[in-house]
């Protein structure tokens, strides 16, 4: 009998009625003769609310305690879903991450999964129980609770599916699949029935929050196919797997990331070791840097800007200000009012001119580009946050017919 892993996101378990609906879906899957492992996220906006509470007490909350706090959100969902399943006459066993054998490293608030000891899950499945696992969390080598970064329940589901060699991993969410752009911003966006890991990874890294990028990375590395579906609508679904590129659309999707922030060092001495000093310090603090731009230097000085996730801007700014002083810069500023729009497509590898088309479309719409970054299959532009949604719609209209 095959194992099916199903993951239900925050909006799918946002209230009691929705939790009851998920219990119906889960028990129906078991009735069809499958062994079922369910991964759940925290209810609705719980994680945001918990972060908010912490920030009201401490500007930079200690990350170990932050993880302790955040892990509670998914545990609430687990307990309630198990009760709803039992209420339908089925047996369920709820497991927080550490009881499900999810061992991580010790990088609090964005830990990586190292191993999964599946013994407990398998024992419960053998007893014909539906196993409900708390997403987004694990336990460090020091036996502390860790969390896996925002959207991390996706990673829990993918990693468990891999460890159990599940038949399929189903990611249930509030949209019917992966679209050519966020359907909540671009109503004309179309569903993509099958997509390669590579493109899905670029989309996720560019901020399409429908899948966490680390989860896609993990799925690609260990060849774990998964499907993204709606909890509420039967039809649709996007299969994410290894697919060969077929000649077709040059751009397959466009993405907007409104969770970016920018730091600029003005008038920094242009000498060897400066970039290494700045980015070395940020790396040591486990802060991921996305786009970096350095201006042409004039009389031995230059300006240098980079972007980070907005959740890390306070820490990044504090570190940058200290280094700015040390290097003798004129000033260091931080700017939260930016957004990143990205076009993605395997077809871009063989088609020059995509960048020019993107820049022209943005120019025609009167949108100024502040930073640019490209890779083999994507082009990203930083724009003002107020222009972000317009930029997304403009670029979608340009490339996706
Ligand atoms: P969950 O709570 O189920 O994890 P998320 O809110 O994390 O759900 O992700 C689903 C959301 O992702 C959708 O509601 C949609 O607004 C957003 N999204 C962004 N880009 C895309 C895309 N290309 N296709 C589908 N959804 C997208
Ligand atoms: N609850 C966590 C978050 O909001 C994890 C998840 O939903 O996947 O980021
Ligand atoms: Mg999510």
Coordinates of C-alpha atoms and ligand atoms in Angstrom, one line a residue:
X1 CA 0.0 0.0 0.0
X2 CA 1.4 3.4 -1.0
X3 CA 2.1 6.4 1.2
X4 CA 0.6 9.7 0.2
X5 CA 1.9 12.9 1.8
X6 CA -0.5 15.9 1.8
X7 CA 0.4 19.4 3.0
X8 CA -2.2 22.0 3.9
X9 CA -1.1 25.6 4.0
X10 CA -2.2 28.3 6.5
X11 CA -5.2 29.5 4.5
X12 CA -6.4 25.9 4.2
X13 CA -6.6 25.5 8.0
X14 CA -7.5 29.1 8.8
X15 CA -10.7 28.3 10.8
X16 CA -12.6 25.4 12.3
X17 CA -14.8 24.9 9.2
X18 CA -11.7 24.7 7.0
X19 CA -10.0 22.3 9.4
X20 CA -13.1 20.0 9.3
X21 CA -13.0 20.2 5.5
X22 CA -9.3 19.1 5.5
X23 CA -10.2 16.2 7.9
X24 CA -12.8 15.1 5.2
X25 CA -10.2 15.2 2.5
X26 CA -7.6 13.4 4.5
X27 CA -10.0 10.6 5.7
X28 CA -11.3 10.2 2.1
X29 CA -7.7 9.6 1.0
X30 CA -7.3 6.9 3.6
X31 CA -10.6 5.3 2.7
X32 CA -9.3 4.8 -0.9
X33 CA -6.7 2.4 0.6
X34 CA -3.7 4.8 1.1
X35 CA -1.5 5.4 4.1
X36 CA -1.6 9.1 4.8
X37 CA 0.8 11.5 6.3
X38 CA -0.4 15.1 6.6
X39 CA 1.7 18.1 7.1
X40 CA 0.0 21.3 8.3
X41 CA 0.9 25.0 8.6
X42 CA -0.2 27.4 11.3
X43 CA -3.8 28.7 11.0
X44 CA -4.2 31.7 8.8
X45 CA -1.9 34.6 9.7
X46 CA -0.8 33.0 13.0
X47 CA 2.9 33.1 12.2
X48 CA 2.8 36.8 11.3
X49 CA 0.9 37.6 14.5
X50 CA 3.4 35.7 16.6
X51 CA 6.3 37.6 14.9
X52 CA 4.4 40.8 15.7
X53 CA 4.0 40.0 19.3
X54 CA 7.8 39.3 19.6
X55 CA 8.7 42.6 17.9
X56 CA 6.5 44.5 20.3
X57 CA 8.9 43.2 23.1
X58 CA 12.3 43.1 21.4
X59 CA 13.6 44.8 18.2
X60 CA 15.8 41.8 17.4
X61 CA 14.3 38.9 19.3
X62 CA 16.7 36.1 20.3
X63 CA 16.3 33.5 17.5
X64 CA 16.2 30.5 19.8
X65 CA 13.2 31.9 21.6
X66 CA 11.7 33.1 18.3
X67 CA 11.7 29.5 17.1
X68 CA 10.1 28.3 20.3
X69 CA 7.4 30.9 19.8
X70 CA 6.8 30.2 16.1
X71 CA 6.7 26.4 16.4
X72 CA 3.6 26.7 18.5
X73 CA 1.5 27.9 15.5
X74 CA 1.8 24.6 13.6
X75 CA 1.3 22.5 16.8
X76 CA -2.1 24.1 17.3
X77 CA -3.1 23.1 13.8
X78 CA -1.9 19.5 14.3
X79 CA -3.9 19.0 17.5
X80 CA -7.1 20.5 16.1
X81 CA -6.8 18.5 12.8
X82 CA -6.3 15.3 14.8
X83 CA -9.4 16.0 16.8
X84 CA -11.4 16.7 13.6
X85 CA -10.2 13.4 12.1
X86 CA -11.0 11.4 15.3
X87 CA -14.5 13.1 15.2
X88 CA -15.1 11.5 11.9
X89 CA -14.3 8.0 13.4
X90 CA -10.7 7.7 12.2
X91 CA -7.6 7.4 14.2
X92 CA -4.9 10.1 14.1
X93 CA -1.6 10.7 15.7
X94 CA -0.3 14.3 15.9
X95 CA 3.5 14.8 16.0
X96 CA 5.4 18.1 16.4
X97 CA 8.6 18.2 14.4
X98 CA 10.9 16.8 17.0
X99 CA 8.6 13.7 17.6
X100 CA 8.4 13.2 13.8
X101 CA 12.2 12.7 13.8
X102 CA 13.0 15.9 11.8
X103 CA 16.6 16.8 12.7
X104 CA 18.1 20.1 11.5
X105 CA 21.2 22.2 11.8
X106 CA 21.2 24.9 14.5
X107 CA 20.6 28.0 12.4
X108 CA 17.6 29.3 14.2
X109 CA 14.7 30.7 12.1
X110 CA 16.0 29.2 8.9
X111 CA 17.4 25.8 9.8
X112 CA 18.1 23.2 7.2
X113 CA 16.9 19.6 7.5
X114 CA 19.8 17.2 8.0
X115 CA 18.0 13.9 8.5
X116 CA 14.6 12.4 9.1
X117 CA 14.3 9.4 11.4
X118 CA 11.0 8.0 10.1
X119 CA 10.7 5.2 12.7
X120 CA 7.9 6.9 14.7
X121 CA 5.9 7.9 11.6
X122 CA 6.2 4.4 10.2
X123 CA 5.1 2.8 13.5
X124 CA 1.9 4.9 13.6
X125 CA 1.2 4.2 9.9
X126 CA 1.5 0.5 10.7
X127 CA -1.3 0.9 13.2
X128 CA -3.4 2.4 10.4
X129 CA -3.3 5.8 11.9
X130 CA -3.4 9.0 9.9
X131 CA -0.1 10.8 10.9
X132 CA -0.3 14.6 11.2
X133 CA 3.0 16.3 11.4
X134 CA 3.7 20.0 12.3
X135 CA 5.2 21.7 9.4
X136 CA 8.1 24.3 9.5
X137 CA 10.0 22.8 12.5
X138 CA 12.6 20.4 13.7
X139 CA 15.2 19.9 16.4
X140 CA 18.8 20.9 16.4
X141 CA 21.8 18.8 17.4
X142 CA 21.7 20.6 20.7
X143 CA 18.0 19.5 21.2
X144 CA 16.6 22.9 20.6
X145 CA 13.4 23.6 18.6
X146 CA 14.2 25.1 15.2
X147 CA 12.1 26.5 12.3
X148 CA 12.8 26.2 8.6
X149 CA 12.2 29.7 7.3
X150 CA 9.0 31.3 6.1
X151 CA 6.9 28.9 4.0
X152 CA 8.9 26.0 5.6
X153 CA 5.9 23.6 5.9
X154 CA 6.4 23.0 2.1
X155 CA 9.9 21.8 2.9
X156 CA 8.7 19.5 5.7
X157 CA 6.2 17.9 3.3
X158 CA 8.7 17.4 0.5
X159 CA 11.4 16.0 2.9
X160 CA 9.0 13.6 4.5
X161 CA 7.8 12.4 1.1
X162 CA 11.4 11.8 0.1
X163 CA 12.3 10.0 3.4
X164 CA 9.2 7.8 3.2
X165 CA 9.6 7.2 -0.6
X166 CA 6.0 8.3 -0.8
X167 CA 4.0 7.7 -4.0
X168 CA 3.2 11.4 -4.3
X169 CA 3.5 14.6 -2.3
X170 CA 0.4 16.9 -2.7
X171 CA 0.8 20.5 -1.7
X172 CA -2.7 21.9 -1.1
X173 CA -3.2 25.7 -1.0
X174 CA -5.6 28.5 -1.8
X175 CA -5.0 28.6 -5.6
X176 CA -5.6 25.8 -8.1
X177 CA -1.9 25.4 -9.0
X178 CA 1.2 27.4 -10.2
X179 CA 0.2 30.2 -12.5
X180 CA 2.1 32.3 -15.1
X181 CA 1.9 35.1 -12.4
X182 CA 0.2 35.5 -9.0
X183 CA -3.5 35.1 -10.0
X184 CA -4.4 37.3 -7.1
X185 CA -2.6 40.2 -8.7
X186 CA -2.9 39.3 -12.4
X187 CA -6.4 37.9 -13.2
X188 CA -5.4 36.9 -16.7
X189 CA -2.6 34.6 -15.4
X190 CA -2.9 31.0 -16.7
X191 CA -2.3 27.8 -14.8
X192 CA 0.8 25.9 -15.8
X193 CA -0.1 22.1 -15.9
X194 CA 3.5 20.8 -15.8
X195 CA 6.6 22.7 -14.8
X196 CA 10.3 21.8 -14.5
X197 CA 12.0 21.9 -11.1
X198 CA 14.4 24.5 -12.5
X199 CA 11.7 27.0 -13.5
X200 CA 9.8 26.4 -10.3
X201 CA 13.0 27.0 -8.3
X202 CA 13.6 30.3 -10.1
X203 CA 10.0 31.3 -9.5
X204 CA 10.2 30.5 -5.8
X205 CA 13.5 32.2 -5.3
X206 CA 12.1 35.3 -7.1
X207 CA 9.3 35.5 -4.6
X208 CA 6.4 33.5 -5.9
X209 CA 5.3 32.3 -2.5
X210 CA 3.2 29.5 -3.7
X211 CA 6.2 27.2 -3.0
X212 CA 9.1 27.8 -0.6
X213 CA 12.4 27.8 -2.6
X214 CA 14.2 25.5 -0.3
X215 CA 11.5 23.0 -0.7
X216 CA 11.8 23.0 -4.4
X217 CA 15.6 22.8 -4.2
X218 CA 15.2 19.7 -2.0
X219 CA 12.7 18.1 -4.3
X220 CA 15.0 18.7 -7.3
X221 CA 18.0 17.3 -5.5
X222 CA 16.3 14.1 -4.4
X223 CA 14.0 13.7 -7.4
X224 CA 10.8 14.0 -5.5
X225 CA 7.9 14.9 -7.8
X226 CA 5.1 16.9 -6.3
X227 CA 1.8 18.5 -7.3
X228 CA 0.3 21.9 -6.2
X229 CA -3.5 21.9 -5.9
X230 CA -6.4 23.8 -4.4
X231 CA -7.8 22.6 -1.1
X232 CA -11.2 24.0 -2.2
X233 CA -11.5 23.3 -5.9
X234 CA -11.3 19.7 -7.3
X235 CA -9.9 20.6 -10.8
X236 CA -6.5 22.0 -11.9
X237 CA -3.2 21.2 -10.3
X238 CA 0.4 21.7 -11.4
X239 CA 2.9 18.8 -11.6
X240 CA 6.4 19.8 -10.7
X241 CA 9.0 17.3 -12.0
X242 CA 11.9 16.8 -14.3
X243 CA 10.7 18.0 -17.7
X244 CA 12.7 18.5 -20.9
X245 CA 12.4 21.9 -22.4
X246 CA 10.2 21.9 -25.4
X247 CA 10.3 24.8 -27.9
X248 CA 7.5 27.1 -26.8
X249 CA 7.1 30.3 -24.8
X250 CA 10.3 32.1 -24.2
X251 CA 9.1 33.4 -20.8
X252 CA 7.0 31.0 -18.8
X253 CA 6.1 33.1 -15.8
X254 CA 6.6 36.4 -14.1
X255 CA 7.0 37.0 -10.4
X256 CA 6.8 39.9 -8.0
X257 CA 8.7 40.0 -4.7
X258 CA 7.5 42.8 -2.4
X259 CA 9.6 41.5 0.5
X260 CA 12.9 43.1 -0.6
X261 CA 14.8 45.9 1.0
X262 CA 18.0 47.8 -0.1
X263 CA 21.1 49.0 1.6
X264 CA 23.4 51.5 0.0
X265 CA 26.9 52.5 1.0
X266 CA 27.7 56.0 -0.3
X267 CA 31.2 57.1 -1.2
X268 CA 33.0 54.0 -0.1
X269 CA 36.7 53.7 -0.8
X270 CA 37.2 51.6 -3.9
X271 CA 40.0 49.3 -2.8
X272 CA 40.5 45.5 -2.6
X273 CA 38.9 43.8 0.4
X274 CA 36.0 46.2 0.8
X275 CA 33.3 44.0 -0.7
X276 CA 34.8 41.0 1.1
X277 CA 34.5 42.9 4.4
X278 CA 30.9 43.8 3.9
X279 CA 29.6 40.6 2.5
X280 CA 31.8 38.5 4.7
X281 CA 30.2 40.1 7.8
X282 CA 26.6 39.6 6.4
X283 CA 27.4 36.0 5.6
X284 CA 28.7 35.3 9.1
X285 CA 25.4 36.7 10.4
X286 CA 23.6 34.2 8.1
X287 CA 22.0 37.1 6.1
X288 CA 21.3 36.2 2.4
X289 CA 22.2 38.9 0.0
X290 CA 20.3 38.9 -3.3
X291 CA 21.2 41.6 -5.9
X292 CA 24.5 43.5 -5.7
X293 CA 25.3 46.6 -7.7
X294 CA 28.5 48.7 -7.6
X295 CA 28.8 52.0 -9.4
X296 CA 31.8 52.9 -11.6
X297 CA 34.3 54.5 -9.2
X298 CA 35.2 58.2 -9.4
X299 CA 38.5 59.4 -7.8
X300 CA 38.9 56.3 -5.8
X301 CA 35.4 56.2 -4.3
X302 CA 32.2 54.3 -5.3
X303 CA 28.6 53.6 -4.2
X304 CA 27.5 50.1 -3.5
X305 CA 24.0 48.8 -3.1
X306 CA 22.5 45.4 -2.3
X307 CA 19.2 43.8 -1.5
X308 CA 18.1 41.5 1.4
X309 CA 14.9 40.0 2.6
X310 CA 12.9 42.7 4.4
X311 CA 12.7 40.4 7.5
X312 CA 16.5 40.8 7.8
X313 CA 16.8 44.4 7.0
X314 CA 17.2 45.6 10.6
X315 CA 20.1 43.2 11.4
X316 CA 21.7 43.9 8.0
X317 CA 21.5 47.6 8.5
X318 CA 23.0 47.5 11.9
X319 CA 26.0 45.5 10.6
X320 CA 26.3 47.7 7.6
X321 CA 26.3 50.9 9.6
X322 CA 29.2 49.6 11.8
X323 CA 31.2 48.5 8.7
X324 CA 30.4 51.9 7.0
X325 CA 32.0 53.7 9.9
X326 CA 35.0 51.4 9.9
X327 CA 35.5 51.9 6.1
X328 CA 35.0 55.7 6.3
X329 CA 31.9 55.9 4.0
X330 CA 30.0 59.1 3.7
X331 CA 26.7 57.4 4.7
X332 CA 24.8 54.1 4.8
X333 CA 21.1 54.1 4.1
X334 CA 18.3 51.5 4.1
X335 CA 15.2 51.5 1.9
X336 CA 12.2 49.3 2.3
X337 CA 10.2 50.8 -0.5
X338 CA 11.4 48.5 -3.3
X339 CA 10.0 45.5 -5.1
X340 CA 11.6 43.0 -7.5
X341 CA 9.9 41.9 -10.8
X342 CA 11.4 38.8 -12.5
X343 CA 10.7 37.1 -15.8
X344 CA 11.6 33.4 -16.0
X345 CA 11.8 30.8 -18.8
X346 CA 14.0 28.0 -20.0
X347 CA 13.4 29.4 -23.5
X348 CA 15.5 32.5 -22.6
X349 CA 18.7 30.4 -23.0
X350 CA 18.2 30.4 -26.8
X351 CA 16.5 33.7 -27.3
X352 CA 18.4 36.9 -27.0
X353 CA 16.5 40.2 -26.6
X354 CA 14.3 39.3 -23.7
X355 CA 16.0 41.8 -21.4
X356 CA 15.5 44.6 -23.9
X357 CA 11.8 43.8 -24.3
X358 CA 11.3 43.8 -20.6
X359 CA 13.1 47.1 -20.1
X360 CA 11.1 48.7 -23.0
X361 CA 7.8 47.5 -21.6
X362 CA 8.7 48.9 -18.2
X363 CA 9.8 52.2 -19.8
X364 CA 6.6 52.5 -21.8
X365 CA 4.7 52.1 -18.5
X366 CA 6.8 54.9 -17.0
X367 CA 8.4 52.6 -14.5
X368 CA 12.0 53.4 -13.5
X369 CA 14.5 50.4 -13.1
X370 CA 16.9 50.8 -10.1
X371 CA 18.8 47.6 -10.2
X372 CA 19.1 44.7 -12.7
X373 CA 20.3 41.1 -12.3
X374 CA 20.3 38.3 -14.8
X375 CA 21.0 34.6 -14.9
X376 CA 20.6 31.9 -17.7
X377 CA 16.9 31.7 -17.3
X378 CA 15.7 34.8 -15.5
X379 CA 15.9 38.6 -15.5
X380 CA 15.1 40.6 -12.4
X381 CA 14.5 44.4 -12.0
X382 CA 14.3 46.3 -8.8
X383 CA 11.6 49.1 -9.0
X384 CA 9.8 51.3 -6.5
X385 CA 7.4 49.3 -4.3
X386 CA 4.5 51.5 -5.4
X387 CA 5.2 50.4 -9.1
X388 CA 5.6 46.7 -8.3
X389 CA 2.1 45.4 -9.2
X390 CA 1.9 47.6 -12.3
X391 CA 5.3 46.3 -13.4
X392 CA 4.2 42.7 -12.9
X393 CA 1.0 43.3 -15.0
X394 CA 3.0 45.1 -17.7
X395 CA 5.6 42.4 -18.1
X396 CA 3.0 39.6 -18.0
X397 CA 1.1 41.3 -20.8
X398 CA 4.3 41.7 -22.8
X399 CA 5.4 38.1 -22.7
X400 CA 2.5 35.8 -21.9
X401 CA -0.2 35.7 -24.5
Ligands
LIG1 P1 -0.1 28.4 1.8 O1 -0.7 29.1 3.0 O2 -1.0 27.3 1.3 O3 1.3 27.9 2.0 P2 0.9 30.7 0.4 O4 0.1 31.9 0.7 O5 2.2 30.5 1.0 O6 -0.1 29.5 0.7 O7 1.0 30.5 -1.2 C1 -0.1 30.7 -2.0 C2 -0.2 32.1 -2.6 O8 0.9 32.2 -3.5 C3 -1.4 32.3 -3.5 O9 -2.5 32.7 -2.8 C4 -0.9 33.4 -4.5 O10 -1.3 34.7 -4.1 C5 0.7 33.3 -4.3 N1 1.4 33.2 -5.6 C6 2.4 34.0 -6.0 N2 2.8 33.7 -7.2 C7 2.0 32.7 -7.7 C8 2.0 31.9 -8.9 N3 2.8 32.1 -9.9 N4 1.1 30.9 -8.9 C9 0.2 30.7 -7.9 N5 0.2 31.4 -6.8 C10 1.1 32.4 -6.6
LIG2 N1 3.6 29.1 9.3 C1 4.9 29.3 8.6 C2 4.9 30.6 7.8 O1 3.9 31.3 7.8 C3 5.3 28.1 7.7 C4 4.3 27.8 6.5 O2 3.2 28.3 6.5 O3 4.8 27.1 5.6 O4 5.8 30.9 7.2
LIG3 MG1 3.2 28.8 1.8

